[in-house]
Coordinates of C-alpha atoms and ligand atoms in Angstrom, one line a residue:
M1 CA 39.8 -4.4 0.9
A2 CA 40.8 -5.1 4.5
N3 CA 39.2 -7.9 6.4
F4 CA 36.0 -6.7 8.1
S5 CA 35.9 -6.5 11.9
S6 CA 32.4 -6.3 13.4
V7 CA 31.4 -4.5 16.6
D8 CA 30.6 -6.5 19.8
F9 CA 31.3 -4.1 22.6
L10 CA 28.8 -5.7 25.0
H11 CA 29.7 -9.3 24.2
L12 CA 26.4 -10.0 22.4
D13 CA 28.0 -13.0 20.7
E14 CA 27.6 -14.8 24.0
L15 CA 23.8 -14.5 23.6
L16 CA 23.9 -16.2 20.2
S17 CA 23.5 -20.0 19.6
D18 CA 26.0 -21.9 17.5
E19 CA 23.5 -22.0 14.6
E20 CA 23.0 -18.3 14.7
R21 CA 26.7 -17.6 14.7
M22 CA 27.3 -20.0 11.9
A23 CA 24.6 -18.4 9.7
R24 CA 26.2 -15.0 10.3
D25 CA 29.7 -16.1 9.7
T26 CA 28.8 -18.0 6.5
V27 CA 27.2 -15.0 5.0
R28 CA 30.0 -12.7 6.2
E29 CA 32.5 -14.9 4.3
F30 CA 30.3 -15.0 1.2
V31 CA 30.0 -11.2 1.2
S32 CA 33.8 -10.7 1.8
N33 CA 34.9 -13.3 -0.8
E34 CA 32.3 -13.2 -3.5
F35 CA 30.4 -9.9 -3.3
M36 CA 33.0 -7.3 -2.3
P37 CA 35.3 -7.9 -5.3
L38 CA 32.3 -7.3 -7.7
I39 CA 30.5 -4.3 -6.2
Q40 CA 32.7 -1.5 -7.4
E41 CA 32.2 -2.4 -11.0
H42 CA 28.5 -2.9 -10.6
I43 CA 28.1 0.5 -8.9
R44 CA 30.0 2.2 -11.7
R45 CA 27.7 0.5 -14.2
D46 CA 24.3 2.2 -13.6
G47 CA 21.7 0.0 -11.9
S48 CA 23.3 -3.4 -12.2
F49 CA 23.1 -6.2 -9.7
P50 CA 25.6 -9.1 -9.7
M51 CA 23.0 -11.6 -10.9
E52 CA 25.8 -14.2 -11.2
L53 CA 25.6 -14.5 -7.4
V54 CA 22.0 -15.4 -7.2
P55 CA 22.5 -19.2 -7.4
Q56 CA 25.1 -19.0 -4.6
M57 CA 22.7 -16.9 -2.5
A58 CA 20.0 -19.5 -3.0
E59 CA 22.5 -22.3 -2.1
L60 CA 23.1 -20.4 1.2
G61 CA 19.4 -20.3 1.9
L62 CA 19.2 -16.5 1.7
F63 CA 15.8 -16.3 0.0
G64 CA 12.9 -16.6 2.3
A65 CA 15.4 -17.7 5.0
N66 CA 12.9 -17.4 7.8
L67 CA 10.1 -19.2 6.1
Q68 CA 9.2 -22.9 6.7
G69 CA 9.0 -25.6 4.0
Y70 CA 9.2 -25.3 0.2
G71 CA 13.0 -25.4 0.2
C72 CA 13.3 -22.5 2.6
A73 CA 15.9 -22.5 5.4
G74 CA 13.5 -22.0 8.3
M75 CA 15.9 -19.8 10.3
N76 CA 14.8 -18.2 13.5
S77 CA 14.5 -14.4 13.7
V78 CA 17.9 -13.9 15.2
A79 CA 19.7 -15.9 12.5
Y80 CA 17.6 -14.2 9.8
G81 CA 18.4 -10.8 11.2
L82 CA 22.1 -11.5 11.3
V83 CA 22.0 -12.7 7.7
M84 CA 20.3 -9.3 6.7
Q85 CA 23.0 -7.5 8.7
E86 CA 25.8 -9.3 6.9
L87 CA 24.3 -8.7 3.5
E88 CA 23.9 -5.0 4.1
R89 CA 27.4 -4.8 5.4
G90 CA 28.2 -5.5 1.7
D91 CA 25.6 -3.2 0.2
S92 CA 22.0 -2.2 0.8
G93 CA 21.3 -3.4 -2.7
L94 CA 22.4 -6.9 -1.8
R95 CA 20.2 -6.9 1.3
S96 CA 17.3 -5.4 -0.8
F97 CA 17.5 -8.2 -3.3
A98 CA 17.1 -10.8 -0.5
S99 CA 14.5 -8.7 1.4
V100 CA 12.3 -8.2 -1.7
Q101 CA 12.5 -11.9 -2.8
G102 CA 11.9 -13.2 0.8
S103 CA 9.7 -10.7 2.7
L104 CA 7.8 -9.0 -0.1
V105 CA 7.3 -11.9 -2.6
M106 CA 7.7 -15.2 -0.9
Y107 CA 6.1 -14.1 2.4
P108 CA 2.8 -13.0 0.8
I109 CA 2.6 -16.1 -1.3
H110 CA 3.4 -18.2 1.8
A111 CA 1.0 -16.3 4.1
Y112 CA -1.9 -15.5 1.6
G113 CA -1.4 -17.8 -1.4
S114 CA -3.3 -20.9 -2.5
D115 CA -1.6 -24.3 -2.3
E116 CA -1.2 -24.2 -6.0
Q117 CA 0.5 -20.8 -5.9
K118 CA 2.8 -22.0 -3.1
Q119 CA 3.8 -25.1 -4.9
R120 CA 4.4 -23.3 -8.2
W121 CA 6.4 -20.3 -6.9
L122 CA 8.0 -20.9 -3.5
P123 CA 10.5 -23.6 -4.4
E124 CA 11.5 -21.7 -7.6
L125 CA 12.0 -18.4 -5.7
A126 CA 13.9 -20.2 -2.8
A127 CA 16.2 -21.8 -5.4
G128 CA 16.8 -18.5 -7.1
R129 CA 15.5 -20.0 -10.4
A130 CA 12.8 -17.3 -10.3
V131 CA 13.0 -13.7 -9.2
G132 CA 10.1 -11.7 -7.9
C133 CA 9.1 -8.1 -7.2
F134 CA 6.6 -6.2 -5.1
G135 CA 4.5 -3.6 -6.8
L136 CA 2.8 -1.3 -4.2
T137 CA 4.2 2.3 -4.7
E138 CA 2.8 4.4 -7.6
P139 CA 3.9 7.6 -9.2
D140 CA 1.3 9.6 -7.1
F141 CA 1.2 7.5 -3.9
G142 CA 4.1 6.3 -1.8
S143 CA 3.6 6.8 1.9
H144 CA -0.2 6.9 1.6
V145 CA -0.8 3.7 -0.3
A146 CA -4.5 3.8 0.5
G147 CA -4.8 6.3 -2.4
M148 CA -3.5 3.8 -5.0
I149 CA -5.0 4.2 -8.4
T150 CA -4.1 0.8 -9.9
K151 CA -7.4 -1.0 -10.4
A152 CA -8.4 -4.6 -10.8
V153 CA -11.9 -5.3 -12.2
R154 CA -13.4 -8.8 -12.2
H155 CA -14.8 -10.3 -15.4
G156 CA -16.2 -13.7 -14.4
D157 CA -13.2 -15.8 -13.4
R158 CA -10.7 -13.3 -14.7
W159 CA -9.4 -9.9 -13.5
V160 CA -8.3 -7.0 -15.7
L161 CA -5.6 -4.8 -14.2
N162 CA -4.7 -1.2 -15.1
G163 CA -2.2 1.1 -13.5
T164 CA 1.4 2.1 -13.1
K165 CA 3.8 1.1 -10.3
R166 CA 7.0 3.0 -9.7
W167 CA 10.2 2.5 -7.7
I168 CA 9.9 -1.3 -7.9
T169 CA 13.0 -3.2 -6.9
N170 CA 13.9 -6.0 -9.4
G171 CA 10.8 -5.1 -11.5
S172 CA 12.4 -5.7 -14.9
I173 CA 14.2 -8.9 -14.1
S174 CA 11.2 -10.5 -12.3
D175 CA 9.4 -13.6 -13.4
V176 CA 6.5 -12.8 -11.1
A177 CA 5.3 -9.5 -9.7
V178 CA 3.1 -9.3 -6.6
V179 CA 0.8 -6.4 -7.7
W180 CA -1.5 -4.7 -5.2
A181 CA -4.6 -3.1 -6.7
N182 CA -7.9 -1.6 -5.7
T183 CA -11.0 -3.7 -6.4
E184 CA -14.7 -3.1 -5.6
E185 CA -14.1 -5.2 -2.4
G186 CA -10.9 -3.3 -1.4
V187 CA -7.2 -3.9 -2.0
R188 CA -6.2 -7.3 -3.3
G189 CA -2.9 -8.9 -4.3
F190 CA -2.3 -10.5 -7.8
L191 CA 0.5 -12.6 -9.2
V192 CA 1.3 -11.1 -12.6
E193 CA 3.7 -13.2 -14.6
K194 CA 6.4 -11.9 -16.9
G195 CA 5.2 -11.9 -20.5
T196 CA 1.5 -11.4 -19.7
P197 CA 0.1 -9.3 -22.5
G198 CA -0.2 -5.6 -21.5
F199 CA 2.4 -6.0 -18.8
E200 CA 5.6 -4.0 -19.4
T201 CA 8.6 -2.8 -17.4
A202 CA 11.2 -0.1 -17.7
D203 CA 14.3 0.5 -15.6
M204 CA 14.7 3.8 -13.8
K205 CA 18.0 5.5 -14.5
G206 CA 20.1 8.2 -12.9
K207 CA 20.0 7.0 -9.3
F208 CA 22.7 8.3 -6.9
S209 CA 21.5 5.8 -4.3
L210 CA 21.1 2.0 -4.4
R211 CA 23.0 1.9 -7.7
G212 CA 23.8 -1.8 -7.2
S213 CA 20.1 -2.6 -7.4
I214 CA 17.6 -2.6 -10.2
T215 CA 14.7 -0.2 -9.8
S216 CA 11.8 -0.3 -12.3
E217 CA 8.4 1.0 -13.3
L218 CA 5.7 -1.5 -14.0
Y219 CA 3.0 -0.7 -16.6
L220 CA -0.3 -2.6 -16.6
Q221 CA -2.6 -1.9 -19.5
D222 CA -5.6 -4.2 -19.6
V223 CA -3.6 -7.0 -18.1
E224 CA -5.7 -10.1 -17.7
V225 CA -5.0 -12.6 -15.0
P226 CA -7.1 -15.6 -13.9
E227 CA -8.8 -15.7 -10.5
S228 CA -6.2 -18.4 -9.6
N229 CA -3.5 -15.7 -9.7
R230 CA -5.2 -13.6 -7.0
L231 CA -3.8 -14.2 -3.5
P232 CA -6.9 -15.7 -1.9
K233 CA -6.2 -14.9 1.7
A234 CA -5.1 -11.3 1.3
S235 CA -7.8 -8.8 2.0
G236 CA -7.4 -5.0 2.3
L237 CA -4.3 -3.0 3.1
Q238 CA -3.4 -5.4 5.9
G239 CA -2.0 -7.7 3.1
P240 CA 0.7 -5.4 1.8
L241 CA 1.3 -3.8 5.2
S242 CA 2.1 -7.1 6.8
C243 CA 4.7 -7.8 4.1
L244 CA 6.3 -4.4 4.8
T245 CA 6.5 -5.3 8.5
Q246 CA 8.5 -8.4 7.6
A247 CA 10.8 -6.4 5.3
R248 CA 11.3 -3.6 7.8
Y249 CA 12.3 -6.1 10.4
G250 CA 15.1 -7.1 8.1
I251 CA 16.1 -3.5 7.4
A252 CA 16.4 -2.8 11.2
W253 CA 19.1 -5.5 11.2
G254 CA 20.6 -4.6 7.8
A255 CA 21.2 -1.0 8.7
I256 CA 23.5 -2.2 11.5
G257 CA 25.6 -3.9 8.9
A258 CA 26.0 -0.8 6.8
A259 CA 26.9 1.2 10.0
M260 CA 29.5 -1.4 11.0
A261 CA 31.1 -1.3 7.6
C262 CA 31.5 2.5 7.8
Y263 CA 32.8 2.4 11.4
D264 CA 35.2 -0.4 10.6
E265 CA 36.6 1.5 7.6
V266 CA 36.9 4.8 9.3
L267 CA 38.4 3.4 12.5
R268 CA 41.2 1.8 10.5
Y269 CA 41.7 4.9 8.4
T270 CA 41.9 7.3 11.3
K271 CA 44.5 5.1 13.0
E272 CA 46.7 5.2 9.9
R273 CA 46.1 8.7 8.7
V274 CA 48.7 11.1 10.1
V275 CA 47.7 14.7 10.7
Q276 CA 49.9 17.2 12.4
G277 CA 52.5 14.6 13.4
G278 CA 50.1 12.0 14.9
P279 CA 47.2 9.7 13.9
L280 CA 43.9 11.3 13.2
A281 CA 42.4 8.8 15.7
G282 CA 44.4 10.5 18.4
K283 CA 42.4 13.7 18.2
Q284 CA 39.6 14.5 20.6
L285 CA 37.2 15.5 17.9
T286 CA 37.8 12.2 16.1
Q287 CA 37.4 10.1 19.2
E288 CA 34.1 11.8 20.0
K289 CA 32.8 10.8 16.6
L290 CA 34.1 7.2 16.9
V291 CA 32.6 6.8 20.4
F292 CA 29.3 8.1 19.1
M293 CA 29.4 5.5 16.3
L294 CA 30.3 2.6 18.7
T295 CA 27.6 3.5 21.2
E296 CA 24.9 3.9 18.6
I297 CA 25.8 0.6 16.9
T298 CA 25.7 -1.1 20.2
K299 CA 22.3 0.4 21.1
A300 CA 21.0 -0.6 17.6
Q301 CA 22.2 -4.2 18.1
L302 CA 20.4 -4.4 21.4
L303 CA 17.2 -3.1 19.9
A304 CA 17.4 -5.6 17.0
L305 CA 18.2 -8.5 19.2
R306 CA 15.3 -7.8 21.5
L307 CA 13.0 -7.4 18.5
A308 CA 14.1 -10.8 17.3
Q309 CA 13.2 -12.4 20.6
I310 CA 9.8 -10.8 20.7
K311 CA 9.2 -11.8 17.1
D312 CA 10.0 -15.4 17.8
A313 CA 7.8 -15.3 20.9
G314 CA 4.9 -14.2 18.5
K315 CA 4.5 -10.9 20.3
L316 CA 5.7 -8.6 17.7
H317 CA 3.7 -5.4 17.1
H318 CA 4.3 -3.4 13.9
T319 CA 5.0 -0.3 15.9
M320 CA 8.0 -2.0 17.5
V321 CA 9.4 -2.6 14.0
S322 CA 8.7 1.0 13.2
M323 CA 10.9 2.1 16.1
A324 CA 13.7 -0.2 15.2
K325 CA 13.7 0.5 11.4
R326 CA 13.5 4.3 12.1
N327 CA 16.2 4.4 14.7
N328 CA 18.7 1.9 13.2
V329 CA 18.6 3.5 9.7
D330 CA 18.9 6.9 11.2
I331 CA 22.0 6.1 13.2
A332 CA 23.5 4.2 10.3
L333 CA 23.1 7.3 8.1
Q334 CA 24.5 9.6 10.8
I335 CA 27.5 7.2 11.2
A336 CA 28.0 7.0 7.4
R337 CA 28.0 10.8 7.2
L338 CA 30.5 11.3 10.1
A339 CA 32.7 8.6 8.7
R340 CA 32.7 10.2 5.2
D341 CA 33.7 13.4 6.8
L342 CA 36.6 11.8 8.7
L343 CA 37.9 10.2 5.5
G344 CA 38.4 13.6 4.0
A345 CA 38.8 13.7 0.2
N346 CA 39.4 10.0 0.1
G347 CA 35.8 9.6 1.4
I348 CA 34.4 10.7 -1.9
V349 CA 36.0 8.0 -4.1
D350 CA 34.8 4.4 -4.4
D351 CA 38.1 2.9 -3.2
Y352 CA 36.4 3.5 0.1
Q353 CA 32.9 2.0 0.7
T354 CA 31.6 4.6 3.2
M355 CA 30.1 7.0 0.6
R356 CA 28.4 4.2 -1.2
H357 CA 26.7 3.1 2.1
M358 CA 25.9 6.7 2.9
L359 CA 24.1 7.2 -0.4
N360 CA 22.4 3.8 -0.1
L361 CA 21.1 4.7 3.3
E362 CA 19.3 7.7 1.9
T363 CA 17.0 5.2 0.0
V364 CA 16.7 3.0 3.1
R365 CA 15.6 6.0 5.1
T366 CA 12.9 6.6 2.5
Y367 CA 11.6 3.2 1.5
E368 CA 9.6 0.8 3.5
G369 CA 8.0 3.7 5.4
T370 CA 9.9 7.0 5.6
H371 CA 11.7 8.2 8.7
D372 CA 8.9 10.7 9.4
V373 CA 6.1 8.3 8.6
H374 CA 7.4 5.8 11.2
M375 CA 7.6 8.7 13.7
L376 CA 3.9 9.4 13.0
I377 CA 3.1 5.7 13.4
L378 CA 4.8 5.7 16.8
G379 CA 3.3 9.1 17.7
K380 CA -0.2 7.6 17.1
E381 CA 0.7 4.5 19.2
I382 CA 1.7 6.5 22.3
T383 CA -0.9 9.3 22.1
G384 CA -3.8 7.5 20.5
I385 CA -4.1 10.5 18.1
S386 CA -3.3 10.1 14.4
A387 CA -1.3 13.1 13.1
I388 CA -1.0 11.5 9.6
Ligands
LIG1 C1 15.5 2.6 -4.6 C2 14.1 2.4 -4.1 C3 13.5 1.1 -4.2 C4 12.2 0.9 -3.8 N1 11.6 -0.3 -4.0 C5 10.2 -0.5 -3.8 C6 9.6 -1.7 -4.1 O1 10.3 -2.7 -4.4 N2 8.2 -1.8 -4.1 C7 7.5 -0.7 -3.8 O2 6.2 -0.8 -3.8 N3 8.0 0.5 -3.5 C8 9.4 0.7 -3.5 N4 10.0 1.9 -3.2 C9 9.1 3.0 -2.9 C10 9.2 3.5 -1.5 O3 8.6 2.6 -0.6 C11 8.5 4.9 -1.4 O4 9.4 5.8 -2.1 C12 8.2 5.4 0.0 O5 7.1 4.6 0.5 C13 8.0 6.9 0.1 O6 7.0 7.2 -0.9 P1 7.3 8.5 -1.8 O7 8.6 8.3 -2.4 O8 6.1 8.6 -2.7 O9 7.4 9.7 -0.8 P2 6.1 10.6 -0.2 O10 5.1 9.7 0.3 O11 5.7 11.6 -1.3 O12 6.9 11.4 0.9 C14 7.7 12.6 0.7 C15 8.0 13.2 2.0 O13 6.8 13.5 2.7 C16 6.8 13.0 4.0 N5 5.4 12.7 4.4 C17 4.6 11.8 3.8 N6 3.4 11.8 4.5 C18 3.5 12.7 5.5 C19 2.6 13.2 6.5 N7 1.4 12.7 6.6 N8 3.1 14.1 7.3 C20 4.3 14.6 7.3 N9 5.2 14.2 6.3 C21 4.8 13.3 5.4 C22 7.7 11.8 3.9 O14 8.2 11.5 5.2 C23 8.8 12.3 2.9 O15 9.7 13.0 3.6 C24 11.4 2.1 -3.5 C25 12.0 3.3 -3.4 C26 13.3 3.5 -3.7 C27 13.9 4.9 -3.6

């Protein structure tokens, strides 16, 4: 695997602090040296993630990297975004592992949990000694989570949960699941621990996409948890949606990493591949595609960087994140498809990473709000009319 060269056409590096550059470069090295040699084997084995890397990821501060305290790295939004970019340059499954652990499990505990819940779980999750998952989607409700069927009924100081969650990243390997359920007072979040009677998981097989990541179903049948396992400050759909905003922010950056990986690979390839007596890169049709890739990556970088500045200034609106997630994933997928095309037959084998990224990005386009749902969110924002 050739050394990775990133894109910096507009000298955006000059806008980064030393700490931000260092965070990016450290993760880039980890991905090149530790992750890339393993990924091919894990992709060939259905649904396996290189768990042996979890302690190292924790050591690098990659879990809950933008949270403060409890052993978290406390990075600013630029450094955090760059970390997500570098992880997804390796594989969307690698970034998903860190996104779920940080944005979808640690964030809700940090933002909505009791002191006891924070003390118990955050240091363990930050250190990678515990793994978590986020159970929102159900077999019958994905985009429109308000329809969720999973119920929690209060019995004194205990709750009884019933329902099924589907498409849950890391479900079967989690020590704790953040489960969202309907109650008489509206949606609430519960920490359901592995081994709780009535709580079972099963892995989902046969994925073409995100194969280097575990995806599971969660079954809850009369699962009893104490009131102390409810996230006390989470009330209504705002709870899970705020977590998704955090995760989507990371995806907006992560998609740039996947796009850069494909661009880097195909640029090298087309310079070396000889067609009709000259390099493929010397053809006008090829250059048009490469220039499109470079331009779209650069625009996506600008979007992500500005989003980070706004986030750190405390002025982030979820619709801004919708725009960045939607655009950056879309251009990454377009770039991956074009790059796959330029690689010819070589583009369909796993000696090249482009097709893996392309297939992964099909999931990234769907999860955390589909491409079209983010369009509808933005449409409502600018017209004041909901078309959902
Ligand atoms: C690999 C993977 C990992 C995942 N990990 C998690 C996880 O960890 N936790 C979790 O809770 N979920 C997870 N998800 C689920 C993911 O968030 C959902 O798949 C996503 O929200 C879309 O829901 P859906 O699949 O039910 O699609 P649907 O909601 O059924 O959408 C199907 C199609 O209809 C379109 N559509 C929906 N509503 C409208 C509308 N009003 N108007 C026009 N078009 C519309 C959509 O854009 C889409 O094209 C994961 C999914 C995958 C594939």
